[in-house]
Short mmCIF file of C-alpha atoms and ligand atoms in Angstrom, two decimals:
data_model
loop_
_atom_site.label_atom_id
_atom_site.label_comp_id
_atom_site.label_asym_id
_atom_site.label_seq_id
_atom_site.Cartn_x
_atom_site.Cartn_y
_atom_site.Cartn_z
CA MET A 1 -21.91 18.82 24.86
CA GLY A 2 -22.78 15.40 26.33
CA LYS A 3 -21.58 13.58 29.37
CA VAL A 4 -17.93 13.38 28.37
CA SER A 5 -16.05 16.67 28.31
CA LEU A 6 -13.89 17.33 25.26
CA ASP A 7 -11.74 19.68 27.32
CA GLU A 8 -10.97 16.92 29.78
CA ILE A 9 -9.92 14.58 26.98
CA LYS A 10 -7.79 17.32 25.40
CA SER A 11 -6.10 17.94 28.69
CA MET A 12 -5.34 14.21 29.05
CA ILE A 13 -3.86 14.27 25.55
CA ASP A 14 -1.73 17.31 26.42
CA ARG A 15 -0.48 15.66 29.59
CA ARG A 16 0.20 12.42 27.67
CA GLU A 17 -2.08 10.57 30.06
CA PHE A 18 -4.14 9.51 27.07
CA LYS A 19 -3.30 5.90 26.19
CA VAL A 20 -3.33 5.04 22.50
CA GLY A 21 -4.23 1.59 21.14
CA VAL A 22 -3.45 0.70 17.53
CA VAL A 23 -5.38 -2.28 16.17
CA GLY A 24 -3.56 -3.96 13.25
CA LEU A 25 0.22 -3.65 13.24
CA GLY A 26 1.12 -3.88 9.57
CA TYR A 27 2.60 -1.41 7.08
CA VAL A 28 0.19 1.26 8.34
CA GLY A 29 -0.32 0.43 12.02
CA LEU A 30 3.27 -0.05 13.15
CA PRO A 31 4.69 3.24 11.78
CA LEU A 32 1.71 5.07 13.30
CA ALA A 33 2.14 3.38 16.70
CA VAL A 34 5.83 4.36 16.64
CA GLU A 35 4.98 7.98 15.78
CA PHE A 36 2.59 8.26 18.75
CA ALA A 37 5.16 6.66 21.07
CA LYS A 38 7.85 9.04 19.78
CA ALA A 39 5.56 11.93 20.75
CA GLY A 40 5.47 10.62 24.33
CA PHE A 41 2.18 8.69 24.32
CA HIS A 42 1.93 5.25 25.90
CA VAL A 43 0.99 3.04 22.98
CA THR A 44 -0.29 -0.53 22.93
CA GLY A 45 -0.49 -2.36 19.62
CA PHE A 46 -3.16 -5.03 19.16
CA ASP A 47 -2.84 -7.75 16.55
CA VAL A 48 -4.14 -11.27 15.97
CA ASP A 49 -0.70 -12.25 14.67
CA ARG A 50 1.36 -13.47 17.62
CA GLU A 51 4.63 -13.32 15.66
CA LYS A 52 4.25 -9.57 15.07
CA VAL A 53 3.33 -8.98 18.71
CA ASP A 54 6.35 -10.96 19.96
CA SER A 55 8.60 -9.21 17.50
CA ILE A 56 7.57 -5.76 18.80
CA ASN A 57 7.88 -6.77 22.44
CA ASN A 58 11.38 -8.05 21.66
CA GLY A 59 12.21 -4.68 20.10
CA ARG A 60 12.43 -6.03 16.54
CA SER A 61 10.98 -4.13 13.59
CA TYR A 62 9.57 -6.09 10.62
CA ILE A 63 8.62 -3.02 8.57
CA PRO A 64 11.52 -1.52 6.58
CA ASP A 65 10.30 2.08 7.14
CA VAL A 66 10.45 1.60 10.93
CA SER A 67 13.98 1.84 12.26
CA GLN A 68 15.16 -1.02 14.41
CA ASP A 69 16.88 1.29 16.90
CA THR A 70 13.88 3.61 17.31
CA LEU A 71 11.52 0.69 17.92
CA ALA A 72 13.87 -0.99 20.41
CA GLU A 73 14.32 2.25 22.34
CA LEU A 74 10.57 2.96 22.56
CA VAL A 75 9.94 -0.58 23.81
CA LYS A 76 12.77 -0.27 26.33
CA ASP A 77 11.39 3.06 27.58
CA GLY A 78 7.99 1.45 28.15
CA LEU A 79 6.25 3.68 25.60
CA LEU A 80 5.43 0.91 23.13
CA SER A 81 4.23 -2.65 23.65
CA ALA A 82 1.98 -5.08 21.84
CA THR A 83 -0.55 -7.73 22.74
CA THR A 84 -3.04 -10.23 21.34
CA ASP A 85 -5.26 -9.69 24.38
CA PHE A 86 -8.06 -7.42 23.22
CA SER A 87 -9.51 -7.04 26.73
CA GLN A 88 -6.71 -4.50 27.26
CA ILE A 89 -8.65 -2.15 24.96
CA LYS A 90 -10.57 -1.17 28.09
CA GLU A 91 -7.42 0.48 29.40
CA MET A 92 -6.93 2.56 26.25
CA ASP A 93 -8.36 6.05 25.74
CA GLY A 94 -7.96 6.25 21.97
CA ILE A 95 -8.14 3.36 19.51
CA ILE A 96 -6.98 3.53 15.91
CA ILE A 97 -8.02 0.77 13.51
CA CYS A 98 -5.50 -0.16 10.78
CA VAL A 99 -6.63 -3.63 9.67
CA PRO A 100 -6.60 -4.88 6.06
CA THR A 101 -9.42 -4.19 3.61
CA PRO A 102 -8.91 -6.66 0.76
CA LEU A 103 -11.33 -7.70 -1.97
CA SER A 104 -13.16 -10.98 -2.26
CA LYS A 105 -12.60 -13.11 -5.40
CA THR A 106 -15.53 -11.32 -7.05
CA LYS A 107 -13.94 -7.92 -6.28
CA ASP A 108 -16.44 -7.07 -3.54
CA PRO A 109 -15.21 -5.49 -0.27
CA ASP A 110 -14.05 -8.04 2.26
CA MET A 111 -15.13 -6.42 5.51
CA ARG A 112 -14.24 -9.32 7.81
CA TYR A 113 -11.22 -7.59 9.35
CA ILE A 114 -12.99 -4.30 10.07
CA GLN A 115 -15.92 -6.31 11.40
CA SER A 116 -13.85 -8.40 13.81
CA ALA A 117 -11.64 -5.49 14.95
CA THR A 118 -14.71 -3.33 15.62
CA GLN A 119 -16.39 -6.19 17.43
CA SER A 120 -13.35 -6.60 19.71
CA ILE A 121 -13.48 -2.87 20.46
CA ALA A 122 -17.26 -2.93 21.08
CA GLU A 123 -16.83 -5.72 23.63
CA ASN A 124 -14.39 -3.55 25.58
CA LEU A 125 -15.90 -0.13 25.00
CA ARG A 126 -16.33 2.44 27.74
CA GLU A 127 -17.39 6.03 28.04
CA GLY A 128 -14.88 8.54 26.71
CA HIS A 129 -13.32 6.23 24.12
CA VAL A 130 -12.05 8.03 21.00
CA ILE A 131 -11.98 5.82 17.89
CA SER A 132 -10.48 6.43 14.48
CA LEU A 133 -10.75 4.13 11.47
CA GLU A 134 -7.83 4.38 9.04
CA SER A 135 -8.37 1.35 6.78
CA THR A 136 -9.30 2.38 3.26
CA THR A 137 -12.95 1.58 2.59
CA TYR A 138 -16.14 2.62 0.79
CA PRO A 139 -17.96 5.88 1.69
CA GLY A 140 -20.41 5.21 4.47
CA THR A 141 -18.43 2.48 6.26
CA THR A 142 -17.71 4.44 9.44
CA ASN A 143 -21.32 5.55 9.87
CA GLU A 144 -23.22 2.57 8.45
CA PHE A 145 -20.96 -0.34 9.39
CA VAL A 146 -18.65 0.58 12.29
CA ARG A 147 -20.97 2.86 14.26
CA PRO A 148 -23.85 0.34 14.73
CA ILE A 149 -21.41 -2.32 16.02
CA LEU A 150 -19.95 0.14 18.54
CA GLU A 151 -23.35 1.51 19.54
CA SER A 152 -24.64 -2.03 20.19
CA SER A 153 -22.76 -1.56 23.48
CA GLY A 154 -25.36 1.04 24.48
CA LEU A 155 -22.86 3.93 24.23
CA LYS A 156 -23.69 6.70 21.76
CA VAL A 157 -21.32 8.38 19.31
CA GLY A 158 -20.93 12.12 19.95
CA LYS A 159 -22.17 11.77 23.50
CA ASP A 160 -20.38 8.88 25.21
CA ILE A 161 -17.78 7.94 22.59
CA PHE A 162 -16.24 9.64 19.55
CA LEU A 163 -15.76 8.17 16.09
CA ALA A 164 -14.04 9.46 12.95
CA PHE A 165 -12.49 8.26 9.72
CA SER A 166 -8.95 9.37 8.97
CA PRO A 167 -7.39 7.80 5.89
CA GLU A 168 -3.84 6.54 6.07
CA ARG A 169 -1.63 7.99 3.35
CA ILE A 170 1.57 6.13 4.01
CA ASP A 171 3.81 5.59 0.99
CA PRO A 172 6.15 2.70 1.85
CA GLY A 173 9.75 3.41 0.91
CA ASN A 174 9.18 7.16 0.54
CA LYS A 175 12.14 8.84 2.23
CA ARG A 176 10.70 12.36 2.01
CA TYR A 177 7.11 11.90 3.18
CA GLN A 178 6.42 9.75 6.19
CA VAL A 179 3.70 9.65 8.84
CA LYS A 180 4.70 12.92 10.54
CA ASN A 181 4.98 15.23 7.55
CA THR A 182 2.09 13.86 5.45
CA PRO A 183 -1.04 15.96 6.10
CA LYS A 184 -3.87 13.94 7.65
CA VAL A 185 -7.54 14.30 6.75
CA VAL A 186 -10.05 13.70 9.56
CA GLY A 187 -13.83 13.48 9.24
CA GLY A 188 -15.99 12.66 12.26
CA ILE A 189 -19.48 11.21 12.50
CA GLU A 190 -20.41 14.52 14.15
CA PRO A 191 -18.45 17.70 15.01
CA ASN A 192 -17.24 16.62 18.47
CA SER A 193 -15.71 13.49 16.97
CA THR A 194 -13.93 15.50 14.27
CA GLU A 195 -12.64 17.95 16.84
CA ILE A 196 -11.22 15.43 19.28
CA VAL A 197 -9.76 13.02 16.72
CA ALA A 198 -8.15 15.94 14.84
CA TYR A 199 -6.76 17.22 18.13
CA LEU A 200 -5.22 13.84 18.90
CA TYR A 201 -3.55 13.53 15.49
CA SER A 202 -2.30 17.13 15.67
CA LYS A 203 0.05 16.04 18.46
CA VAL A 204 1.95 13.70 16.14
CA ILE A 205 1.30 14.96 12.61
CA ASP A 206 2.42 18.37 11.35
CA LYS A 207 -0.80 19.25 9.51
CA VAL A 208 -4.30 17.94 10.17
CA VAL A 209 -7.11 18.72 7.72
CA PRO A 210 -10.58 18.43 9.28
CA VAL A 211 -13.46 17.81 6.86
CA SER A 212 -17.22 17.95 7.37
CA SER A 213 -17.99 14.24 7.68
CA ALA A 214 -16.57 10.73 7.83
CA ARG A 215 -18.01 10.09 4.35
CA THR A 216 -16.07 13.06 2.97
CA ALA A 217 -12.85 11.69 4.47
CA GLU A 218 -13.60 8.21 3.07
CA MET A 219 -14.28 9.65 -0.39
CA THR A 220 -11.14 11.82 -0.24
CA LYS A 221 -8.95 8.73 0.08
CA LEU A 222 -10.77 7.06 -2.80
CA LEU A 223 -10.30 10.10 -5.03
CA GLU A 224 -6.55 10.05 -4.29
CA ASN A 225 -6.15 6.39 -5.13
CA THR A 226 -8.54 6.36 -8.08
CA PHE A 227 -6.64 9.37 -9.46
CA ARG A 228 -3.46 7.27 -9.42
CA SER A 229 -5.10 4.19 -10.88
CA VAL A 230 -6.70 6.13 -13.75
CA ASN A 231 -3.55 8.09 -14.59
CA ILE A 232 -1.37 5.00 -14.51
CA ALA A 233 -3.88 3.29 -16.83
CA LEU A 234 -3.77 6.30 -19.15
CA VAL A 235 -0.01 6.24 -19.39
CA ASN A 236 -0.01 2.44 -19.78
CA GLU A 237 -2.30 2.86 -22.76
CA PHE A 238 0.04 5.56 -24.07
CA ALA A 239 2.87 3.03 -23.83
CA ILE A 240 0.87 0.60 -25.97
CA MET A 241 -0.05 3.31 -28.48
CA CYS A 242 3.56 4.51 -28.66
CA GLU A 243 4.76 0.99 -29.42
CA ILE A 244 2.26 0.70 -32.27
CA LEU A 245 3.44 4.07 -33.60
CA GLY A 246 7.14 3.38 -33.06
CA ILE A 247 7.61 6.23 -30.56
CA ASP A 248 9.54 6.06 -27.26
CA VAL A 249 6.90 6.67 -24.56
CA TRP A 250 9.55 7.56 -21.97
CA GLU A 251 10.90 10.35 -24.13
CA VAL A 252 7.34 11.63 -24.63
CA ILE A 253 6.69 11.71 -20.87
CA GLU A 254 9.98 13.46 -20.20
CA ALA A 255 9.20 16.10 -22.81
CA ALA A 256 5.62 16.59 -21.56
CA SER A 257 6.96 17.00 -18.03
CA THR A 258 8.74 20.20 -19.04
CA LYS A 259 5.32 21.90 -19.09
CA PRO A 260 5.34 23.87 -15.84
CA PHE A 261 1.55 23.74 -15.31
CA GLY A 262 -1.36 21.39 -15.96
CA PHE A 263 0.72 18.23 -16.38
CA MET A 264 1.94 15.72 -13.85
CA PRO A 265 4.03 12.76 -15.01
CA PHE A 266 2.91 9.18 -14.45
CA TYR A 267 4.94 6.25 -15.72
CA PRO A 268 3.96 3.00 -17.40
CA GLY A 269 4.92 -0.40 -16.06
CA PRO A 270 3.93 -4.06 -15.91
CA GLY A 271 0.69 -3.24 -14.04
CA ILE A 272 -0.19 -1.99 -10.58
CA GLY A 273 0.41 -3.62 -7.23
CA GLY A 274 0.27 -3.16 -3.49
CA HIS A 275 -2.60 -3.26 -1.07
CA CYS A 276 -4.05 0.08 -2.23
CA ILE A 277 -4.17 1.19 -5.86
CA PRO A 278 -5.42 -2.08 -7.43
CA ILE A 279 -7.99 -2.58 -4.68
CA ASP A 280 -9.36 0.65 -3.23
CA PRO A 281 -11.16 1.99 -6.34
CA HIS A 282 -13.19 -1.24 -6.38
CA TYR A 283 -14.55 -0.37 -2.93
CA LEU A 284 -15.99 2.76 -4.50
CA SER A 285 -17.32 1.10 -7.64
CA TRP A 286 -18.93 -1.63 -5.51
CA LYS A 287 -20.71 1.00 -3.40
CA LEU A 288 -21.91 2.81 -6.52
CA LYS A 289 -23.15 -0.46 -8.04
CA THR A 290 -25.43 -0.89 -5.03
CA LEU A 291 -26.86 2.52 -6.02
CA ASN A 292 -27.25 1.54 -9.69
CA TYR A 293 -24.34 3.62 -10.95
CA ASN A 294 -21.50 2.22 -13.01
CA ALA A 295 -18.14 3.84 -12.15
CA ARG A 296 -16.76 3.71 -15.69
CA PHE A 297 -13.33 5.30 -15.21
CA ILE A 298 -12.57 2.87 -12.39
CA GLU A 299 -13.59 -0.18 -14.41
CA LEU A 300 -11.71 0.92 -17.52
CA ALA A 301 -8.54 1.75 -15.59
CA SER A 302 -8.69 -1.61 -13.85
CA GLU A 303 -9.12 -3.41 -17.18
CA ILE A 304 -6.10 -1.68 -18.75
CA ASN A 305 -3.85 -2.06 -15.70
CA THR A 306 -4.82 -5.70 -15.13
CA ASN A 307 -3.98 -6.51 -18.72
CA MET A 308 -0.45 -5.07 -18.56
CA PRO A 309 1.28 -8.30 -17.41
CA ARG A 310 -0.21 -10.00 -20.48
CA TYR A 311 1.11 -7.18 -22.65
CA VAL A 312 4.58 -7.52 -21.10
CA VAL A 313 4.58 -11.25 -21.85
CA GLN A 314 3.62 -10.48 -25.44
CA ARG A 315 6.58 -8.09 -25.66
CA VAL A 316 8.88 -10.77 -24.24
CA ALA A 317 7.56 -13.26 -26.83
CA ASP A 318 8.16 -10.73 -29.63
CA ALA A 319 11.67 -9.98 -28.36
CA LEU A 320 12.56 -13.70 -28.18
CA ASN A 321 11.09 -14.15 -31.64
CA GLU A 322 13.78 -11.82 -33.00
CA PHE A 323 16.30 -14.41 -31.77
CA GLU A 324 14.28 -17.23 -33.35
CA LYS A 325 13.26 -18.46 -29.94
CA SER A 326 9.88 -19.27 -28.44
CA VAL A 327 8.76 -18.51 -24.91
CA LYS A 328 8.31 -22.25 -24.43
CA GLY A 329 11.63 -23.69 -23.31
CA SER A 330 13.33 -20.29 -22.88
CA LYS A 331 15.16 -19.48 -19.67
CA ILE A 332 13.84 -16.20 -18.31
CA LEU A 333 15.05 -14.20 -15.32
CA VAL A 334 12.56 -11.80 -13.74
CA LEU A 335 14.26 -8.94 -11.87
CA GLY A 336 12.23 -7.45 -9.02
CA VAL A 337 9.03 -8.98 -7.66
CA ALA A 338 8.12 -6.27 -5.11
CA TYR A 339 5.27 -4.12 -6.43
CA LYS A 340 7.51 -1.05 -6.47
CA LYS A 341 11.13 -0.16 -6.08
CA ASP A 342 13.15 -0.43 -2.88
CA ILE A 343 10.46 -2.17 -0.81
CA ASP A 344 9.75 -5.80 0.15
CA ASP A 345 5.97 -5.91 -0.40
CA THR A 346 4.75 -8.33 -3.10
CA ARG A 347 1.01 -7.96 -2.50
CA GLU A 348 -0.82 -7.78 -5.86
CA SER A 349 2.55 -7.33 -7.56
CA PRO A 350 2.20 -7.52 -11.36
CA ALA A 351 5.59 -9.28 -11.49
CA LEU A 352 3.88 -12.34 -10.03
CA ASP A 353 1.39 -12.35 -12.91
CA VAL A 354 4.25 -11.97 -15.39
CA ILE A 355 5.95 -15.02 -13.87
CA LYS A 356 2.73 -17.07 -13.91
CA LEU A 357 1.91 -16.14 -17.51
CA LEU A 358 5.44 -16.95 -18.71
CA GLU A 359 5.33 -20.31 -16.95
CA ASN A 360 1.91 -21.04 -18.44
CA LYS A 361 3.56 -20.62 -21.83
CA GLY A 362 6.26 -23.11 -20.91
CA ALA A 363 9.16 -20.81 -19.96
CA ASP A 364 11.67 -21.78 -17.29
CA VAL A 365 11.41 -18.75 -14.97
CA LYS A 366 13.66 -17.72 -12.10
CA TYR A 367 13.56 -14.49 -10.14
CA ASN A 368 15.93 -12.24 -8.23
CA ASP A 369 14.87 -9.59 -5.75
CA PRO A 370 17.24 -8.29 -3.08
CA TYR A 371 14.24 -7.43 -0.88
CA VAL A 372 12.28 -10.67 -1.35
CA PRO A 373 14.41 -13.73 -0.56
CA GLU A 374 11.46 -16.10 -0.81
CA LEU A 375 8.13 -16.17 -2.55
CA VAL A 376 5.14 -18.51 -2.55
CA LEU A 377 3.49 -18.59 -5.96
CA ASN A 378 1.03 -21.15 -7.32
CA GLY A 379 1.49 -23.06 -4.07
CA LYS A 380 5.22 -23.38 -4.73
CA THR A 381 7.93 -21.76 -2.59
CA ARG A 382 10.63 -20.18 -4.70
CA LYS A 383 13.86 -18.56 -3.64
CA SER A 384 15.48 -15.50 -5.14
CA VAL A 385 18.43 -16.73 -7.21
CA GLU A 386 21.84 -15.13 -6.82
CA LEU A 387 22.49 -12.53 -9.49
CA THR A 388 25.77 -13.56 -11.13
CA GLU A 389 27.46 -13.06 -14.49
CA LYS A 390 27.08 -16.78 -15.12
CA LEU A 391 23.34 -16.66 -14.53
CA LEU A 392 22.90 -13.65 -16.81
CA HIS A 393 24.94 -15.36 -19.56
CA ASN A 394 22.80 -18.47 -19.21
CA VAL A 395 19.33 -16.97 -19.52
CA ASP A 396 17.68 -16.14 -22.84
CA CYS A 397 15.94 -13.05 -21.56
CA VAL A 398 15.97 -10.80 -18.49
CA VAL A 399 12.70 -9.01 -17.67
CA ILE A 400 12.98 -5.97 -15.40
CA THR A 401 9.67 -5.70 -13.54
CA THR A 402 10.79 -3.59 -10.56
CA ASP A 403 13.44 -0.85 -10.84
CA HIS A 404 15.21 -1.36 -7.50
CA SER A 405 17.89 1.30 -7.02
CA ASN A 406 20.60 -1.12 -5.95
CA TYR A 407 20.75 -3.01 -9.24
CA ASP A 408 23.70 -2.20 -11.48
CA TYR A 409 21.80 -1.96 -14.76
CA ASN A 410 24.87 -1.38 -16.91
CA TRP A 411 26.41 -4.59 -15.57
CA ILE A 412 23.12 -6.49 -15.98
CA VAL A 413 22.70 -5.50 -19.63
CA GLU A 414 26.40 -6.00 -20.38
CA ASN A 415 26.17 -9.63 -19.29
CA SER A 416 22.75 -10.43 -20.77
CA LYS A 417 21.71 -11.44 -24.26
CA LEU A 418 18.37 -9.66 -24.18
CA VAL A 419 16.62 -7.42 -21.66
CA VAL A 420 12.96 -6.41 -21.62
CA ASP A 421 12.75 -3.31 -19.45
CA THR A 422 9.25 -2.41 -18.27
CA LYS A 423 10.38 0.48 -16.03
CA ASN A 424 12.96 2.39 -18.09
CA ALA A 425 15.46 1.29 -15.45
CA THR A 426 18.20 1.06 -18.09
CA LYS A 427 17.93 4.67 -19.23
CA ASN A 428 21.44 5.56 -18.08
CA ILE A 429 23.35 2.55 -19.42
CA SER A 430 26.06 3.16 -21.99
CA ASP A 431 24.82 3.76 -25.55
CA ALA A 432 26.69 0.74 -26.87
CA LEU A 433 24.51 -1.57 -24.78
CA LYS A 434 21.15 -0.05 -25.65
CA SER A 435 20.54 -2.32 -28.65
CA LYS A 436 20.15 -5.27 -26.26
CA VAL A 437 17.24 -3.62 -24.48
CA VAL A 438 13.56 -3.68 -25.44
CA LYS A 439 11.68 -0.99 -23.54
CA LEU A 440 7.99 -0.95 -22.76
N1 NAD B 1 0.25 -0.41 2.93
C1 NAD B 1 0.00 0.79 2.47
O1 NAD B 1 0.81 1.37 1.78
C2 NAD B 1 -1.29 1.51 2.78
C3 NAD B 1 -1.37 2.89 2.50
C4 NAD B 1 -2.55 3.58 2.78
C5 NAD B 1 -3.62 2.88 3.31
N2 NAD B 1 -3.55 1.54 3.57
C6 NAD B 1 -4.71 0.88 4.15
O2 NAD B 1 -4.44 0.58 5.50
C7 NAD B 1 -5.07 -0.64 5.88
C8 NAD B 1 -4.04 -1.60 6.47
O3 NAD B 1 -3.08 -1.91 5.47
P1 NAD B 1 -1.65 -2.54 5.79
O4 NAD B 1 -0.86 -2.42 4.54
O5 NAD B 1 -1.11 -1.96 7.06
O6 NAD B 1 -2.07 -4.07 6.05
P2 NAD B 1 -1.15 -5.21 6.71
O7 NAD B 1 -1.69 -6.50 6.19
O8 NAD B 1 0.29 -4.88 6.54
O9 NAD B 1 -1.47 -5.10 8.26
C9 NAD B 1 -2.71 -5.36 8.83
C10 NAD B 1 -2.50 -5.99 10.19
O10 NAD B 1 -3.79 -6.17 10.78
C11 NAD B 1 -3.79 -7.40 11.48
N3 NAD B 1 -5.17 -7.83 11.72
C12 NAD B 1 -6.02 -8.46 10.91
N4 NAD B 1 -7.21 -8.64 11.52
C13 NAD B 1 -7.10 -8.10 12.75
C14 NAD B 1 -7.99 -7.95 13.84
N5 NAD B 1 -9.24 -8.39 13.78
N6 NAD B 1 -7.53 -7.36 14.96
C15 NAD B 1 -6.26 -6.91 15.03
N7 NAD B 1 -5.38 -7.00 14.02
C16 NAD B 1 -5.80 -7.59 12.90
C17 NAD B 1 -2.97 -8.32 10.61
O11 NAD B 1 -2.48 -9.42 11.34
C18 NAD B 1 -1.85 -7.37 10.15
O12 NAD B 1 -0.76 -7.38 11.03
C19 NAD B 1 -5.76 -1.14 4.64
O13 NAD B 1 -7.10 -0.74 4.65
C20 NAD B 1 -5.05 -0.44 3.52
O14 NAD B 1 -5.85 -0.29 2.38
C21 NAD B 1 -2.39 0.84 3.32
#
């Protein structure tokens, strides 16, 4: 054991004298900050975005999964506040990094956010600091990228400070699994780091799963997300094969799902979206490329999933063709632009590609999404149009790209001429209406 005693830190955690700083207050950071504050910790959120910081300090939540009332109460009780002043990191005891990890245009990791967040921490580092990186990234980041920046301060990991990787597993919109009841994997740079970071999380999360290293924890997250990407690609290809063979892919999946072992259903759709599944596997394939290995499953899955919007547009063109219409000049209504149902996040949403591709072919495209009132696409701001009977009567084709629960699908199909349904959202409409629907 080095200069800093783990027992002392644990005792501070137990007494809630351990101040927690969360760097990056987005979909991941804010729910986590709230969870720590709910458990009685004094939490300070750090963000470069002044609007988010002001919003929190005024007790206003901007993340649908974070309840307005809970946030307001925690702020009022002095347990949660936010700032853009990174010098306050000095006053924290634990710091959790939740900044974005996007890709560059060439699909290489864009490490700027981790770099600048870590730099801000390094400038304010002191003995005893406990640091956890949650942003999804390539194996080796915590040890090879974050650690040297922190240690440039002269403080050493495992002796003066502690550093671990603990992947965030949040599933926006999931009512059953949230921060508290989703098990959390923790892998430290060395055993003391694993122990103390796991101890900290165990105060707010029901089950913590320590692993042998930060690299193992980084790779665990990438297996989870690559698993989804590959299986979604597989089922997307099944959808294409079923169409060629004249079989209903949805019926096939439902039947296969009756197998009580060895099968887990995935569903096709217009592609994949969000900040995770389309992006994270590329962090892994990039890392492997630097080691002369080609991650074939990742590349193939990405190719199939990325091509799905094009496939959807082809299906729309075929469906319009049956009515002796071309895509060019047709009025098309896209329903749902969020990347998945019942959320407001449009990052990497395949619906945006569907809109762009339809417009490239000369269609007149409008969209409706109850969660996304406004959208900037191709440099143009668009507004969600009101969903009315008149609108549905007027358009040549409705394309369902997101299966939001609050749509009345029976009513939508009843009032439309033609519906292309990429999500099987219309499965429960009355039989008489089914002939108007083309399913993926
Ligand atoms: N959204 C999800 O569902 C999800 C799930 C699991 C993992 N993740 C991972 O978590 C990480 C964060 O994702 P997110 O969805 O919360 O992103 P987000 O864009 O919603 O939030 C990130 C926040 O970080 C802030 N930020 C950027 N640079 C900063 C800096 N230098 N210092 C302080 N704040 C800074 C941004 O202003 C923003 O508020 C990513 O690595 C992502 O892959 C996301």
